[in-house]
Amino acid sequence: MSIKNAFYAQSGGVTAVINASACGVIETARANSDKIGTVYAGHNGIIGALREELIDTSLESKEDIAALRHTPSGAFGSCRYKLKNFEENKREYERLIEVFQAHNIGYFFYNGGGDSQDTAYKVSQLSEKMGYPITCIGVPKTVDNDLPFTDNCPGFGSVAKYVAISTQEAAMDIQSMCESSTKVFILEVMGRHAGWIAAAGGLAGKDASEAPHIILFPEVAFDREKFLARVDDSVKKYGYCVVVASEGAQYEDGRFVADAGQKDAFGHTQLGGVAPALANMVKQALGYKYHWAVADYLQRAARHIASATDVDQAYAMGKAAVEFALEGRNAVMPIIVREPGEHYKWTIGEAPLSQVANQEKKMPIHYITDDGFGITEECRRYLEPLIRGEDYPPYEHNGLPKYVKLKNTLAEKKLSTSFDI
Amino acid sequence: MSIKNAFYAQSGGVTAVINASACGVIETARANSDKIGTVYAGHNGIIGALREELIDTSLESKEDIAALRHTPSGAFGSCRYKLKNFEENKREYERLIEVFQAHNIGYFFYNGGGDSQDTAYKVSQLSEKMGYPITCIGVPKTVDNDLPFTDNCPGFGSVAKYVAISTQEAAMDIQSMCESSTKVFILEVMGRHAGWIAAAGGLAGKDASEAPHIILFPEVAFDREKFLARVDDSVKKYGYCVVVASEGAQYEDGRFVADAGQKDAFGHTQLGGVAPALANMVKQALGYKYHWAVADYLQRAARHIASATDVDQAYAMGKAAVEFALEGRNAVMPIIVREPGEHYKWTIGEAPLSQVANQEKKMPIHYITDDGFGITEECRRYLEPLIRGEDYPPYEHNGLPKYVKLKNTLAEKKLSTSFDI
């Protein structure tokens, strides 16, 4: 039996640690070169497979692959592209088989969130539906922490650490100025459907008396009056108020708070931002001096302050994916299992791709305090271990992190046909 | 001669390293306890002096004072409060003398930017104008880097490092996604009058071919058409475009770009944000998928990624202030002097408070490229040393930095009168 090559790709929004998973996949494949041939990385995710743009990772040095562990973003390019259903676009699947066959690919590793695991699941059906033998393993990744089965998702711990520290630091800033300056600060964080990232802001304070005084979750209907009353109460009690708002905060009727109906001078609808919308409410109703920040991509790219736990887990998921494949498992995704006990300990389990795809794990309601504005002790116990430890990248003399830029040399094309996305 | 006590206070917007200056002041005073008595810190800056709210720093442990070096924000509270002219409000000056006299204060250290050095200068005139002998030394601080005489300001290097790294990390994120997702990313940074912080974003790339592709300075009139053309050009050439925009970016006529004339659903004027205003232009004119971030306080509070050079200099300024006082100098401020030569080296000089106050140092025009969108090699040579080195705070087991919270015990009041601010 000839040794099969592997295809690895990154999909969906990138994170501070998705390259650590890539590092785990490639290093583990290299360590098993008697069983796995070349690892080809898709240039821009599955798009690279469809276009036959395969990056030959065997041309990268051992040092550069190792440096992926501390390099944020997607080193091979990621994509937002979802395969259609088999029946809807059979041509896509035929193309994948052509490309995989041409490059002797027998292993498929797909690194992403819910949508991406849907793609991985569809590819895993190629064997059955089209008679092409391929071992297909998902590698979990998402800052949103919304994949089912796994205790948490690689990528989340580092965003959580960034948001917790940023909230802590900004809160100290406001507190020291509130006597004669800014009294209300609003930090907008990611999480359109689930409040995990906003919840992480809650780690900045020990309880409701410490900042953040208010967290807004997509899981709790936004009530303008209740929100303003709490802001006012915090300012009166503590001298200031810090709010961490999920971008997905919404009213009872499902309308996003960010969608404040703004128009510019020409009458064009303006793009939201839940932070400026909230700031405006505070200004109109209470008149307090405010500031707001929108962390946006900074939060998910912040490898400079990645969680060591997260980096370890991201690497371990990549490594486990290759080991699963070598053990003959198929259509599964390694997951993180939290072991019972007082001290945090995790092991690796597995989940079937057929059940992972397209599911969303929201915050359990008992992780949110009764007033809807904070996190419970149980939530805290869940979140804390995930942000533990610092895993600093090396730095250049010029004061910037030494992130690796791979050569990303494409393998020679073997097919004469091209494919339009 | 009885030993005189000292008054130290923090003023204006706080920074990641203003407490390092406080640490320098207090440790140096303690090391000279034969010449300087207790260091009283103003609770909320000069307001603390007026209200006779003096924090007795002698009640803080050696360890806690040492921990100020790695703790962001203003440990004693800061303020936005400017003393009026002597002639306009003589009562304020009389009150200061009463409080200083009551607590045997002979040294005055004021840690702040341009406005604060104006206050320091006014206090230094107390000797002459009101016959109260006091040695008055300014301690420079401002993230805006706009104080005259000093080569750079403590506080700036750490913001610069944060902005350079955040730009680098976010740019890598966009680059990896641009094939099928976001193509334009805009990061808004501080700097209402001077573009120093925005310039620091330029350190993320080696030249115009690397992100950030566009920097918007307050010093260069904003030209909508030219801006949009450059965005389009970058997307076409590199696949994506990263913009670092100073909050102070403005049109030829002085109107802020952030002031986009937005109205909400009720017709209320909306608060700007240059980033969302620019994003909207891009959307309307070019239709590219965009994202934007507003760093706001996160940038100046980010002690977790402070520049080691900046921390050293902030401490050194506090130390030098006390040494200057002990050498009998008065009405001066220690400054950072860049020594000539290929390798960065700095020493400590001094500037007279009478000339420091109320001056603003803008970016020299030869630090900005001819097209107005980038920084020159000379600017790069100026900025780079300021972000060199990492000075990480210690961390708690829970994954958060171990920042110190002082006891901040107020000294017993000796005056029967209060003072309304």
mmCIF file of N, CA and C in Angstrom, chain A residues 18 20 43 148 201 241 324 327 339 344 347 388 416:
data_model
loop_
_atom_site.group_PDB
_atom_site.id
_atom_site.type_symbol
_atom_site.label_atom_id
_atom_site.label_comp_id
_atom_site.label_asym_id
_atom_site.label_seq_id
_atom_site.Cartn_x
_atom_site.Cartn_y
_atom_site.Cartn_z
ATOM 1 N N ILE A 18 -5.025 29.075 15.987
ATOM 2 C CA ILE A 18 -5.344 28.059 14.968
ATOM 3 C C ILE A 18 -4.053 27.519 14.343
ATOM 4 N N ALA A 20 -1.393 26.982 15.961
ATOM 5 C CA ALA A 20 -0.851 25.990 16.896
ATOM 6 C C ALA A 20 -1.428 24.616 16.567
ATOM 7 N N HIS A 43 -4.746 26.397 0.197
ATOM 8 C CA HIS A 43 -4.564 27.839 0.149
ATOM 9 C C HIS A 43 -5.950 28.463 0.252
ATOM 10 N N PRO A 148 -20.562 22.040 20.047
ATOM 11 C CA PRO A 148 -21.087 21.093 21.028
ATOM 12 C C PRO A 148 -20.050 20.024 21.379
ATOM 13 N N GLY A 201 -15.242 38.740 30.197
ATOM 14 C CA GLY A 201 -14.985 40.055 30.774
ATOM 15 C C GLY A 201 -15.275 40.061 32.270
ATOM 16 N N CYS A 241 -18.921 53.186 36.050
ATOM 17 C CA CYS A 241 -19.594 51.970 35.592
ATOM 18 C C CYS A 241 -18.882 51.422 34.364
ATOM 19 N N PHE A 324 -5.716 10.128 15.558
ATOM 20 C CA PHE A 324 -7.012 9.477 15.282
ATOM 21 C C PHE A 324 -6.982 8.852 13.888
ATOM 22 N N GLU A 327 -5.016 5.806 13.731
ATOM 23 C CA GLU A 327 -5.670 4.682 14.415
ATOM 24 C C GLU A 327 -6.873 4.173 13.618
ATOM 25 N N GLU A 339 -12.086 16.829 33.159
ATOM 26 C CA GLU A 339 -12.205 15.744 34.123
ATOM 27 C C GLU A 339 -12.824 16.270 35.410
ATOM 28 N N TYR A 344 -8.419 21.743 37.809
ATOM 29 C CA TYR A 344 -8.684 21.610 36.382
ATOM 30 C C TYR A 344 -7.752 20.605 35.737
ATOM 31 N N THR A 347 -8.635 15.985 29.281
ATOM 32 C CA THR A 347 -8.149 14.894 28.448
ATOM 33 C C THR A 347 -8.791 15.046 27.072
ATOM 34 N N ARG A 388 -5.758 30.463 31.982
ATOM 35 C CA ARG A 388 -4.566 30.337 32.817
ATOM 36 C C ARG A 388 -3.279 30.210 32.015
ATOM 37 N N SER A 416 -5.549 19.623 -15.666
ATOM 38 C CA SER A 416 -5.548 20.640 -16.716
ATOM 39 C C SER A 416 -6.774 21.540 -16.589
#
